[in-house]
Short mmCIF file of C-alpha atoms and ligand atoms in Angstrom, two decimals:
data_model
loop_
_atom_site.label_atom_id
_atom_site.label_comp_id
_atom_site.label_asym_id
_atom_site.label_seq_id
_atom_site.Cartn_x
_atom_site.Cartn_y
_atom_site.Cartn_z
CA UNK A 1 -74.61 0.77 47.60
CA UNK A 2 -78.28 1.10 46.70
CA UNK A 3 -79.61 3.72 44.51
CA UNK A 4 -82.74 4.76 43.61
CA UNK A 5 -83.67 6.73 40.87
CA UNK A 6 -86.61 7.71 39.74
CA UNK A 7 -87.78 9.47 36.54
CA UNK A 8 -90.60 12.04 37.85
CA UNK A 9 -91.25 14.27 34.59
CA UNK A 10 -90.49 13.81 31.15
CA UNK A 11 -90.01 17.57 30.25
CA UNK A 12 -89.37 17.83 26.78
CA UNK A 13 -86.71 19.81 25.53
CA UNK A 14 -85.66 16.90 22.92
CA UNK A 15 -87.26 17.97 19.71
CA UNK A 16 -86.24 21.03 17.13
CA UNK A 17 -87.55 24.16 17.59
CA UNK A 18 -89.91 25.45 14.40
CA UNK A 19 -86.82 27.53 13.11
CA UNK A 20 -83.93 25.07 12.32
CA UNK A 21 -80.42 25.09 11.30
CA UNK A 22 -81.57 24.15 7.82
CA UNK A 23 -84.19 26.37 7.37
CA UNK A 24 -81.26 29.23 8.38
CA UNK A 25 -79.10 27.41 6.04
CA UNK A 26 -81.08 27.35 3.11
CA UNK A 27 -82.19 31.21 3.37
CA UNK A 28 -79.04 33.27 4.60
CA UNK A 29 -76.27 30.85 2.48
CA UNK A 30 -73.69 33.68 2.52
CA UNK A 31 -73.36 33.42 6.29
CA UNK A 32 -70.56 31.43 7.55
CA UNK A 33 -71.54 28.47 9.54
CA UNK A 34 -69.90 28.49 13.33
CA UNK A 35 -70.23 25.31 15.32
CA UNK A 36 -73.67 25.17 17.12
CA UNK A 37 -72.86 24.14 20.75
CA UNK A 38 -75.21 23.22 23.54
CA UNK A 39 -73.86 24.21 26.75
CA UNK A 40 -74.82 21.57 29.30
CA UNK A 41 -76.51 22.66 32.69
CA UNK A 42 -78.43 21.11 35.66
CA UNK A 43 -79.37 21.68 39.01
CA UNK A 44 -80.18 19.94 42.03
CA UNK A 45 -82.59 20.34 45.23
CA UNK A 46 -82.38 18.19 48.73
CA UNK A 47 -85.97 16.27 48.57
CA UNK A 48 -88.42 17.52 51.21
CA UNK A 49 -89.21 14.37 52.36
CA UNK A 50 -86.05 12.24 52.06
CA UNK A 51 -82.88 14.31 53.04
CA UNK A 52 -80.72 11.54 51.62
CA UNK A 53 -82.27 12.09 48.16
CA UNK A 54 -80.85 14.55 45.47
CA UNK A 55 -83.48 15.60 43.21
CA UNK A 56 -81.94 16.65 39.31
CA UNK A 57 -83.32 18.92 36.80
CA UNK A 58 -81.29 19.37 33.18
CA UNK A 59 -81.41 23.67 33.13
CA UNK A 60 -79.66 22.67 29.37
CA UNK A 61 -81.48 26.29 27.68
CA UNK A 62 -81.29 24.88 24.15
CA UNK A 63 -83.83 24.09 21.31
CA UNK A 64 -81.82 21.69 19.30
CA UNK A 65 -81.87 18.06 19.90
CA UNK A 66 -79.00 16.53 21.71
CA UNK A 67 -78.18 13.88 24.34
CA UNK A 68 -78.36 13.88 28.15
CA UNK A 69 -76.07 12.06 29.99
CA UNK A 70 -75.50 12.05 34.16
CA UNK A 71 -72.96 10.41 36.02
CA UNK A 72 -74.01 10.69 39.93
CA UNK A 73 -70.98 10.32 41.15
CA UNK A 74 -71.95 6.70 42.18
CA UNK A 75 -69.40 4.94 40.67
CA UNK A 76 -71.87 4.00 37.68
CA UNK A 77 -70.40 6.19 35.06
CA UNK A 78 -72.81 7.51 32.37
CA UNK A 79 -75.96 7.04 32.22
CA UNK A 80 -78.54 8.19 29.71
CA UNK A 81 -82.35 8.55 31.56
CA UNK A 82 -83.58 10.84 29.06
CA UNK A 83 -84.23 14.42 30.39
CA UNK A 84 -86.81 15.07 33.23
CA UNK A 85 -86.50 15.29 36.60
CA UNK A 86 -84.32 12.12 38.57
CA UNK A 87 -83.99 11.61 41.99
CA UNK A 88 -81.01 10.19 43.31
CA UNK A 89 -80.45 8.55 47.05
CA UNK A 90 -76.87 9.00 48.78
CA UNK A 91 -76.78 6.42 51.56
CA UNK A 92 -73.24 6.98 52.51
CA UNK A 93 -71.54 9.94 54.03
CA UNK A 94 -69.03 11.07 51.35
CA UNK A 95 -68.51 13.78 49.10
CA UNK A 96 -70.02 13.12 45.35
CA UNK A 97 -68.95 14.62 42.02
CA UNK A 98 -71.98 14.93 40.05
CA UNK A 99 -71.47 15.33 36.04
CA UNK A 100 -74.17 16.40 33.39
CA UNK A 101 -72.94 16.25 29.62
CA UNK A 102 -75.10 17.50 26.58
CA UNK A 103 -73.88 15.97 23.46
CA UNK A 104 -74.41 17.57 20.38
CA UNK A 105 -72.89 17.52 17.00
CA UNK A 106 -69.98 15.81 17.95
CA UNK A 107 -69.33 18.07 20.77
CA UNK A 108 -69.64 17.56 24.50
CA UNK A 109 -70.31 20.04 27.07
CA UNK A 110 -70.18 19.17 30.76
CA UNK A 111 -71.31 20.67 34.17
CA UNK A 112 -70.10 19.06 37.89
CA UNK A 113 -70.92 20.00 41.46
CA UNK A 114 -70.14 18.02 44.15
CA UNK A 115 -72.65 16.53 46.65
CA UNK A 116 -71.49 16.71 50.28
CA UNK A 117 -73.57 13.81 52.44
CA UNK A 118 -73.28 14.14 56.09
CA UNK A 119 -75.25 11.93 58.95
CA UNK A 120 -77.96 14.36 58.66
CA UNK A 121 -78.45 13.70 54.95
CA UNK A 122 -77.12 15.74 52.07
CA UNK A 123 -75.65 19.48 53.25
CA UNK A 124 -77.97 22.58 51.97
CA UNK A 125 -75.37 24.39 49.92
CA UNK A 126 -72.72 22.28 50.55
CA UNK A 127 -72.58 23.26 53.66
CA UNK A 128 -72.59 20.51 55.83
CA UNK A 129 -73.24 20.85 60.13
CA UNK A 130 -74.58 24.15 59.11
CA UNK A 131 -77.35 24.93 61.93
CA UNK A 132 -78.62 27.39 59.31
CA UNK A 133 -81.40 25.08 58.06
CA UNK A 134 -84.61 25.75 58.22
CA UNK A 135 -86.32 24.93 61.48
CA UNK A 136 -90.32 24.32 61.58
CA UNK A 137 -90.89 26.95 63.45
CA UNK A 138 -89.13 29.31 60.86
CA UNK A 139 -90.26 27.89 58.37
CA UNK A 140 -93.99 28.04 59.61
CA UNK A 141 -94.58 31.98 58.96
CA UNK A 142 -98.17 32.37 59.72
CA UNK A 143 -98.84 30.20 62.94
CA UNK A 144 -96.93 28.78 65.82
CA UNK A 145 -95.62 25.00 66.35
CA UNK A 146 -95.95 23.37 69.32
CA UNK A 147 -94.86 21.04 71.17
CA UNK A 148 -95.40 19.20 74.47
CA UNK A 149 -93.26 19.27 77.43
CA UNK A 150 -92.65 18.24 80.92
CA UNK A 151 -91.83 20.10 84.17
CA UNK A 152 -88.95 17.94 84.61
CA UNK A 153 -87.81 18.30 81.10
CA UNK A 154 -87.37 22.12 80.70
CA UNK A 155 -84.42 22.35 83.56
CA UNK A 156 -80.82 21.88 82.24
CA UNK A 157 -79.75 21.73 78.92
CA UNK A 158 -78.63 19.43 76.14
CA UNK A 159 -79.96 17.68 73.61
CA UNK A 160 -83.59 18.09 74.37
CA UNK A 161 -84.09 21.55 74.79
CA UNK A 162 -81.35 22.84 71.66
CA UNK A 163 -84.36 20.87 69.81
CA UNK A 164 -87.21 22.32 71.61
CA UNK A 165 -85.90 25.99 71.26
CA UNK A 166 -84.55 25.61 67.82
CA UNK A 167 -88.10 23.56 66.32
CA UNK A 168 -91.00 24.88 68.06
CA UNK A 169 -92.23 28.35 69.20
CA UNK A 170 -95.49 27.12 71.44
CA UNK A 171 -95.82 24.31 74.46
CA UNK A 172 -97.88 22.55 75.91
CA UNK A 173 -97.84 20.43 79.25
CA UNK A 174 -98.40 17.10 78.39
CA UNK A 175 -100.41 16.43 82.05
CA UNK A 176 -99.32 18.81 84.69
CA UNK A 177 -101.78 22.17 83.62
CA UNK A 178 -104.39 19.57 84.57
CA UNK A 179 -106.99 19.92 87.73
CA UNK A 180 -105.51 16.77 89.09
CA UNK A 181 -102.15 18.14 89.45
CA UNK A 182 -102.98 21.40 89.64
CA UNK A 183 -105.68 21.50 92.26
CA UNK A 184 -104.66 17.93 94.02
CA UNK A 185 -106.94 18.76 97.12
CA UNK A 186 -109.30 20.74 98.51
CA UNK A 187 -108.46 24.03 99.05
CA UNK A 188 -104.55 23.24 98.27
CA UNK A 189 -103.09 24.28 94.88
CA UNK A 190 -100.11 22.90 93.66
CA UNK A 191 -98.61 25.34 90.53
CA UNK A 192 -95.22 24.40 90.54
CA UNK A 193 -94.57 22.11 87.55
CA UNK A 194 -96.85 24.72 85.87
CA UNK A 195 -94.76 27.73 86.51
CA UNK A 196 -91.89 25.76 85.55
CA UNK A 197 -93.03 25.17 82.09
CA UNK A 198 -94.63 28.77 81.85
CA UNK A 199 -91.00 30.54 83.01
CA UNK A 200 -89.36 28.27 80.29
CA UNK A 201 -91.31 29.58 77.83
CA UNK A 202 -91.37 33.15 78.74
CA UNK A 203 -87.57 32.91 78.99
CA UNK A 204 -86.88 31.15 75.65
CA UNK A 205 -90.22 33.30 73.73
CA UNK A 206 -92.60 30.64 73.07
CA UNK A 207 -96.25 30.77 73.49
CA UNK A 208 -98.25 28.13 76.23
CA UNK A 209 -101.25 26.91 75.24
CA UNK A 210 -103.15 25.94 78.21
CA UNK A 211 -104.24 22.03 78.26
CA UNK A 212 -106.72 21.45 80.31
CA UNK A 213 -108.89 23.39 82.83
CA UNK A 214 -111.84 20.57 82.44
CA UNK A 215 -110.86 17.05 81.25
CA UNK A 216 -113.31 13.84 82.92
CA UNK A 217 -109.75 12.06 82.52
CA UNK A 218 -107.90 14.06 84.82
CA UNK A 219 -109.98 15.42 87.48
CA UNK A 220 -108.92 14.78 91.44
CA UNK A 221 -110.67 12.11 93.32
CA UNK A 222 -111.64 14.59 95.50
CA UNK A 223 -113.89 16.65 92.89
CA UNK A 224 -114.94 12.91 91.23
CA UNK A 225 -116.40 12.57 95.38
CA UNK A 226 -117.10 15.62 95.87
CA UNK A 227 -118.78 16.61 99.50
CA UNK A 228 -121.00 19.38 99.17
CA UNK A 229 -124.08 20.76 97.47
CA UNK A 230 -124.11 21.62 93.98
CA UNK A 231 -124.01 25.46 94.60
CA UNK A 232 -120.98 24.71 96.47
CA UNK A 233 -119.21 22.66 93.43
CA UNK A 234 -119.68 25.29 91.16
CA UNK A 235 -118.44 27.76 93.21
CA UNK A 236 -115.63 25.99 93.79
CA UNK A 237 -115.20 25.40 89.74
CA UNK A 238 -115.61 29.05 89.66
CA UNK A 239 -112.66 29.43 91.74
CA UNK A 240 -110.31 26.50 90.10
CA UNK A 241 -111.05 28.55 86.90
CA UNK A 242 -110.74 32.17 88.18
CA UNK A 243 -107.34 31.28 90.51
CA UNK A 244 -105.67 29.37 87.91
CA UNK A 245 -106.72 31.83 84.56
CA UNK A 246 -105.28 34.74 87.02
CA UNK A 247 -102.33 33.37 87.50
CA UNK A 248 -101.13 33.13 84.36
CA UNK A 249 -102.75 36.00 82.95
CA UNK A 250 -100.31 37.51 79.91
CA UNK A 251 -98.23 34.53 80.30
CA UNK A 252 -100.53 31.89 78.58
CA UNK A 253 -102.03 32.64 75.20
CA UNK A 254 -104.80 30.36 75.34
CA UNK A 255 -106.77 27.43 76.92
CA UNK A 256 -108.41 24.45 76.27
CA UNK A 257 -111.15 24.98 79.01
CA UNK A 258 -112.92 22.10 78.10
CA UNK A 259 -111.38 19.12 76.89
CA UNK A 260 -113.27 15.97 75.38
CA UNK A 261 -116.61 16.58 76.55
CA UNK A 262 -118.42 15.02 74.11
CA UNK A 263 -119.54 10.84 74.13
CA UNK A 264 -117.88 8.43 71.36
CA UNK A 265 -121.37 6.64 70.83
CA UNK A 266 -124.57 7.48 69.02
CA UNK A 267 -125.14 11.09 68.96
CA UNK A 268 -122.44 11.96 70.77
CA UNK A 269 -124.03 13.43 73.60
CA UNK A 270 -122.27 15.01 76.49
CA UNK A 271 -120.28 12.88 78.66
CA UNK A 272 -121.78 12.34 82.01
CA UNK A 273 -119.15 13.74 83.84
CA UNK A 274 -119.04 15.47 87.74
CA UNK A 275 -118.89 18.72 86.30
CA UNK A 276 -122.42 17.81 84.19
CA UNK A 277 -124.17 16.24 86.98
CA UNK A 278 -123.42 18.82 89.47
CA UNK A 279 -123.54 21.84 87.16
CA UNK A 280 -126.20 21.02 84.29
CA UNK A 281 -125.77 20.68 81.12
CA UNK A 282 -124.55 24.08 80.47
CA UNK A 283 -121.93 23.39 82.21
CA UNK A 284 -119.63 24.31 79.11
CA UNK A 285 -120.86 27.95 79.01
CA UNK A 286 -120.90 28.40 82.49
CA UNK A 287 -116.45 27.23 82.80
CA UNK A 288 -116.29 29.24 79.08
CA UNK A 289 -117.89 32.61 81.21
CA UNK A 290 -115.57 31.85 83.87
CA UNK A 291 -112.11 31.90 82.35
CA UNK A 292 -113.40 34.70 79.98
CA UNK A 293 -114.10 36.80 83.31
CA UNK A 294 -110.54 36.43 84.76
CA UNK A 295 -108.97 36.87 81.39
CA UNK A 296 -110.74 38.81 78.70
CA UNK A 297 -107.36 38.78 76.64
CA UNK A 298 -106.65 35.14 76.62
CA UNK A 299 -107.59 33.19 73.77
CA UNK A 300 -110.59 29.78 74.38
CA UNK A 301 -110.76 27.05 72.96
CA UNK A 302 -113.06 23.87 73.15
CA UNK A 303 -110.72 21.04 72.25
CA UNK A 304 -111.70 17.05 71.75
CA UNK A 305 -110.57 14.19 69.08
CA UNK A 306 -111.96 12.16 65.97
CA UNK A 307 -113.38 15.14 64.73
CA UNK A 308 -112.42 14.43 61.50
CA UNK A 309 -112.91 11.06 61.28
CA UNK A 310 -116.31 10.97 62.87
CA UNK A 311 -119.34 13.26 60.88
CA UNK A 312 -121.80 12.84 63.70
CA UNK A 313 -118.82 13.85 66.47
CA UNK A 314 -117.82 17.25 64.47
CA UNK A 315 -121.73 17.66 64.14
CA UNK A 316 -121.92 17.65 68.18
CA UNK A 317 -119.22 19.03 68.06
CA UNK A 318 -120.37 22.86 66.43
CA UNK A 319 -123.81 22.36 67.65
CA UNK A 320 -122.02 22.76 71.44
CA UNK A 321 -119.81 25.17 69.80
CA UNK A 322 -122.34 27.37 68.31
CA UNK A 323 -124.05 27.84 71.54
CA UNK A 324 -120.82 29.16 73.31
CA UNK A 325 -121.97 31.67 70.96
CA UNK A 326 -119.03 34.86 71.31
CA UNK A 327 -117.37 32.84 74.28
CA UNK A 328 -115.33 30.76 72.19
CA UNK A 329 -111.85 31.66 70.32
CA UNK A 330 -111.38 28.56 68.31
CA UNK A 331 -111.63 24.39 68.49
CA UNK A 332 -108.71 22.27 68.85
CA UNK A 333 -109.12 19.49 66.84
CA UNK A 334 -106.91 16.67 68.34
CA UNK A 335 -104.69 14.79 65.15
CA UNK A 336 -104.25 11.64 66.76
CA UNK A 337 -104.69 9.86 63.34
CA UNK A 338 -103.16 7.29 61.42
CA UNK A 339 -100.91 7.21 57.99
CA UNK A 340 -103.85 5.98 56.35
CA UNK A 341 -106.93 7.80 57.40
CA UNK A 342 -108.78 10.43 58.22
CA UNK A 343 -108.80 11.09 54.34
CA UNK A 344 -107.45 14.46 53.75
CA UNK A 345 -111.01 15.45 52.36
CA UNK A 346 -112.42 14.84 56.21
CA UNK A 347 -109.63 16.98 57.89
CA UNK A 348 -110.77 19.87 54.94
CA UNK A 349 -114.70 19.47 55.96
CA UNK A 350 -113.64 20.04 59.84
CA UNK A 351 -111.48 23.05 58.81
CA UNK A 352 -114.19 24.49 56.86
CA UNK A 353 -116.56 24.34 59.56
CA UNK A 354 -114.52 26.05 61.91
CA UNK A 355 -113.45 28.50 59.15
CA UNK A 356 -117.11 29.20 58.40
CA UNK A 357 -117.87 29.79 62.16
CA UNK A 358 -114.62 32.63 61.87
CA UNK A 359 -113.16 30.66 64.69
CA UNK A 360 -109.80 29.74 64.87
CA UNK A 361 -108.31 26.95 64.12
CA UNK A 362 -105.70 24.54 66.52
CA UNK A 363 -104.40 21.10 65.07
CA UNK A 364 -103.63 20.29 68.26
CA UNK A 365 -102.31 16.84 69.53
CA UNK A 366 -100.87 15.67 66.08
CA UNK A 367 -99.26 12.08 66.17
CA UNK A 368 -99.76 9.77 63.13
CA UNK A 369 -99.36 6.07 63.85
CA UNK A 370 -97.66 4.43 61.66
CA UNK A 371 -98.53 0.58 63.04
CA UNK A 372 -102.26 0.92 63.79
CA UNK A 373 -102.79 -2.41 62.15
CA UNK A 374 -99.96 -3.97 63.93
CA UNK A 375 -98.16 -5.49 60.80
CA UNK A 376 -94.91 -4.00 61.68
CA UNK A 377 -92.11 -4.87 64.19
CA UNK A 378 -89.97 -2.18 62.88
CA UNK A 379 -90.33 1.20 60.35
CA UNK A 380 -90.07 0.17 57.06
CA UNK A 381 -89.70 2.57 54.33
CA UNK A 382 -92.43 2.41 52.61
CA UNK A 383 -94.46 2.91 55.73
CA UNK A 384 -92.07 5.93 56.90
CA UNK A 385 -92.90 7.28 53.33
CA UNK A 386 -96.84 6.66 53.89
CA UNK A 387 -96.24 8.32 57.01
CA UNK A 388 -93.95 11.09 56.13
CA UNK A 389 -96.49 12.14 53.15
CA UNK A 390 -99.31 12.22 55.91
CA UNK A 391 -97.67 14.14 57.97
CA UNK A 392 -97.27 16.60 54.47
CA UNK A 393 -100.56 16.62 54.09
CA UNK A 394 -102.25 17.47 57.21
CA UNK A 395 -99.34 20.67 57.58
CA UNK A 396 -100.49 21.15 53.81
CA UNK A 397 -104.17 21.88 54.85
CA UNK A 398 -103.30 23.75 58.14
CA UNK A 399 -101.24 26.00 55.62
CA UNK A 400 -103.69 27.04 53.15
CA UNK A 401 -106.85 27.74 55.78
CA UNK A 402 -106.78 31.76 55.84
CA UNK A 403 -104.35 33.91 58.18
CA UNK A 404 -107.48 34.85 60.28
CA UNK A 405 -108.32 31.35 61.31
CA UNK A 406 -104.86 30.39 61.77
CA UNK A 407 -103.10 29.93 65.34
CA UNK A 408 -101.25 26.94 65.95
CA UNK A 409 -99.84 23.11 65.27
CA UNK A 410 -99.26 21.15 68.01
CA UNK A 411 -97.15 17.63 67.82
CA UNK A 412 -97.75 15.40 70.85
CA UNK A 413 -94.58 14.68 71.59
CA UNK A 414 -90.74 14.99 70.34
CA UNK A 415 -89.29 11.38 70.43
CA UNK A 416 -91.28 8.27 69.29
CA UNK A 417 -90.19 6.32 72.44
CA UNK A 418 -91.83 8.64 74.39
CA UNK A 419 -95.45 8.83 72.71
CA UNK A 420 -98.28 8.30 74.79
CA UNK A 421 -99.40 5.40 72.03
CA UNK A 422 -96.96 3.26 72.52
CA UNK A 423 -98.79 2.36 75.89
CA UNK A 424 -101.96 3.15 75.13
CA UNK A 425 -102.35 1.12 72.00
CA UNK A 426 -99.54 -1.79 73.41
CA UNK A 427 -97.80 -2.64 70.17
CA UNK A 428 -95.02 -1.11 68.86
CA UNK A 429 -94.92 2.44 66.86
CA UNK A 430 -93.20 5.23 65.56
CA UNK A 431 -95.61 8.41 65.32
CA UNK A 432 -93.89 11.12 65.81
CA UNK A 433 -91.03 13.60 63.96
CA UNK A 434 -87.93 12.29 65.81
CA UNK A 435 -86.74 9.04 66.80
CA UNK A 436 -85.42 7.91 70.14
CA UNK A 437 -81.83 9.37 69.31
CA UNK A 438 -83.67 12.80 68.70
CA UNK A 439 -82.62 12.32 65.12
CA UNK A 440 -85.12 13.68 62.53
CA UNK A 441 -87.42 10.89 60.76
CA UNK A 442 -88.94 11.12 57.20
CA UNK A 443 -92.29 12.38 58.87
CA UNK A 444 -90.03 15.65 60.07
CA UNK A 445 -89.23 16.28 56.53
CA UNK A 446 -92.57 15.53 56.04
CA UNK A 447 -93.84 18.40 58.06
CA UNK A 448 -91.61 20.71 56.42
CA UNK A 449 -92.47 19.93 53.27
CA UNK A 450 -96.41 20.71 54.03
CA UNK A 451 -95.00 24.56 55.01
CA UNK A 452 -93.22 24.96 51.71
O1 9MR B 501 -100.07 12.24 76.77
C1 9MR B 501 -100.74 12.51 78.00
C2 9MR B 501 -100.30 11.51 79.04
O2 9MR B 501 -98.92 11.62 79.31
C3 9MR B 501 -101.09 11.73 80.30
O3 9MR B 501 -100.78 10.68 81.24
C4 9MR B 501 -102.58 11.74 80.04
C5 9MR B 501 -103.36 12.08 81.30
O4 9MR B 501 -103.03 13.35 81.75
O5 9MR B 501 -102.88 12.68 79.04
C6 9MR B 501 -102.23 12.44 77.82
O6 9MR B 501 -102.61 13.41 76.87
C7 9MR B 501 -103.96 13.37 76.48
C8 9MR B 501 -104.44 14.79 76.29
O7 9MR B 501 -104.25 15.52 77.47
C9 9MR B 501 -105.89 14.84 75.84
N1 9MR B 501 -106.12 14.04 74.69
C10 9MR B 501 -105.62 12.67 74.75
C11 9MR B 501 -104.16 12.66 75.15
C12 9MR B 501 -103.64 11.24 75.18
O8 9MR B 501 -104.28 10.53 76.18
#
């Protein structure tokens, strides 16, 4: 059996306080003299990033110097690693007797607990298949987590959806609230994986966030050929927007209207999509003016990626905001990012800037690739660790950006196997908070962590 410890803190509680036994000794010598003892006691929290890992403190209250000793129940017996905190791994299911002793003038104290390890890691309280830990969703107090979803996911039950309703509190469709399916041909609408996701959500209380009324990547052939004059492809935008807005007026909380608009390259200027050509270049405004008309209520957002990671993008990226002007809710900046980088300093300058506009605020899209280099073949620990403590810190940031700006985290995706990268990049990867067996990865505990 492996184990790991590691000393975190030396906290001192070694040395003799300024008032000592002698100094009592020598001034009060009438007193009887009664056996100083130094009652030994510890504690012990479940790591927020490994569940395996125990992390001890000594809670020993005493000013006189004595030993520490800990025997982790590991077979090792005692062990003397000074006093601080130690963190302990339990890689085997099993029950653990964990023993502190203080040792002081010839006398021994001792405190135990026991440990209880289950497949999930070690049991909160003991209490081991308890359901009653903390979910993200509860534990996120001030915004909502999301999730994506499928049409063909939300019937039935099992596995899935426990894990869906129990985690998140928002969804997302991954493709089918997109004018391709949605709008498939002329004239013909096609809402049916959309109200499928929508009446899942309305029946198990979770928010939809919209995704996407306007994306270049997933427009229908028939609007990328469109027949007709350019009066006559707006209106028909108008009415794309307006039908599909309606529809789920009170039943969607917000949408992206305009996904991606803006170009990779130098400057970033707009894409030279359809919708520009045949609409102009305030084409934005115009769809933004739109889905405000049919839905006053409903919350819009202008939502694209590497805003972080790319100065000049977030730069095109308010200067198209700030003439939405009143328009616009909030931006959803996309997380597809990487264990190592955007540096957490270039997520805070995107926050700020949409903080400073008193917009809100949507991490939306967040997967964090944990291969982008390809060195891997499988997870190791180290780079589940890198991983886990991005995931900490990008929750960590979301957390502390005020309650007004504040609205919602999105993950793209549940299960690893399923992530969009996999494909898209064509090596393998593990980006998300759960791996194929639905079973929660370092990067979950990760994620919590950030909210705590
Ligand atoms: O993950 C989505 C994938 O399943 C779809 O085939 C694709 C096209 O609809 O869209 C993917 O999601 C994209 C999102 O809508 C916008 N940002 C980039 C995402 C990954 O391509």
């Amino acid at each position: 059996m492996k184990i790991n410890k590691l000393i975190l803190l030396f906290v001192t509680t070694l040395f003799l306080g300024s008032c000592s036994n002698d100094e009592q000794g020598s001034t009060i010598e009438s007193e009887v003299e009664t056996p100083v003892t130094v009652k030994a006691s510890f504690s012990y929290t479940i790591s927020a990033t490994d569940p395996y890992v125990a992390i001890f403190q000594n809670t020993t209250e005493s000013s006189f110097q004595y030993q520490s000793l800990w025997d982790y129940g590991l077979g090792e017996g005692k062990v003397n690693v000074g006093s601080g905190l130690v963190e302990v791994r339990y890689n085997e299911v099993g029950n653990y007797t964990v023993k502190f002793y203080a040792v002081y003038n010839g006398v021994t104290t001792e405190e135990s607990k026991t440990i209880k390890v289950d497949e999930n890691g070690i049991c909160p309280n003991g209490l081991c298949g308890s359901t009653s830990s903390t979910s993200l969703k509860d534990a996120a107090t001030t915004f909502a987590v999301g999730n994506i979803t499928r049409s063909s996911w939300v019937i039935g039950s099992g596995k899935y959806i426990e894990l869906l309703k129990n985690e998140f509190n928002s969804l997302t469709s991954e493709y089918e609230m997109k004018m391709n399916v949605m709008y498939p041909a002329q004239g013909s609408y096609n809402f049916s994986a959309a109200d499928a996701i929508v009446s899942f959500a309305q029946a198990n209380d979770m928010y939809v966030h919209g995704h996407a009324l306007i994306w270049h990547n997933a427009t229908p052939s028939w609007v990328e050929n469109f027949s007709g004059t350019d009066a006559e492809f707006e209106a028909m935008v108008k009415a794309y927007i307006t039908t599909t807005v309606t529809r789920y007026k009170g039943k969607v909380r917000s949408w992206d209207v305009v996904n991606e608009a803006l170009e990779d390259g130098s400057g970033n200027p707009l894409r030279k999509s359809v919708f520009k050509q045949k609409m102009g270049d305030d084409y934005i405004k115009k769809c933004f003016q739109f889905a405000r008309d049919a839905d006053p209520d409903v919350l819009l957002f202008y939502n694209d990626y590497n805003m972080a990671s790319s100065a000049t993008k977030r730069a095109a990226m308010f200067t198209l905001v700030d003439e939405l002007g009143d328009l616009i809710d909030g931006v959803g900046a996309q997380m597809h990012i990487s264990y190592n980088g955007p540096s957490a300093s270039q997520i805070k300058n995107l926050a700020d800037g949409v903080i400073s506009r008193n917009l809100k605020l949507h991490f939306a899209e967040l997967d964090i690739r944990a291969n982008p280099n390809n060195d891997l073949t499988v997870l190791s620990n180290d780079r589940a660790k890198a991983q886990s403590a991005k995931y900490k810190e990008v929750v960590q940031i979301y957390n502390s950006i005020p309650l007004e700006n504040k609205f919602a985290l999105t993950v793209w995706g549940v299960r690893d196997n399923e992530s969009w990268l996999i494909d898209f990049w064509g090596n393998a990867d593990w980006p998300l908070l759960f791996d194929s067996n639905y079973n929660k990865k370092l990067s979950y505990y990760g994620f919590l962590g950030g909210l705590q």
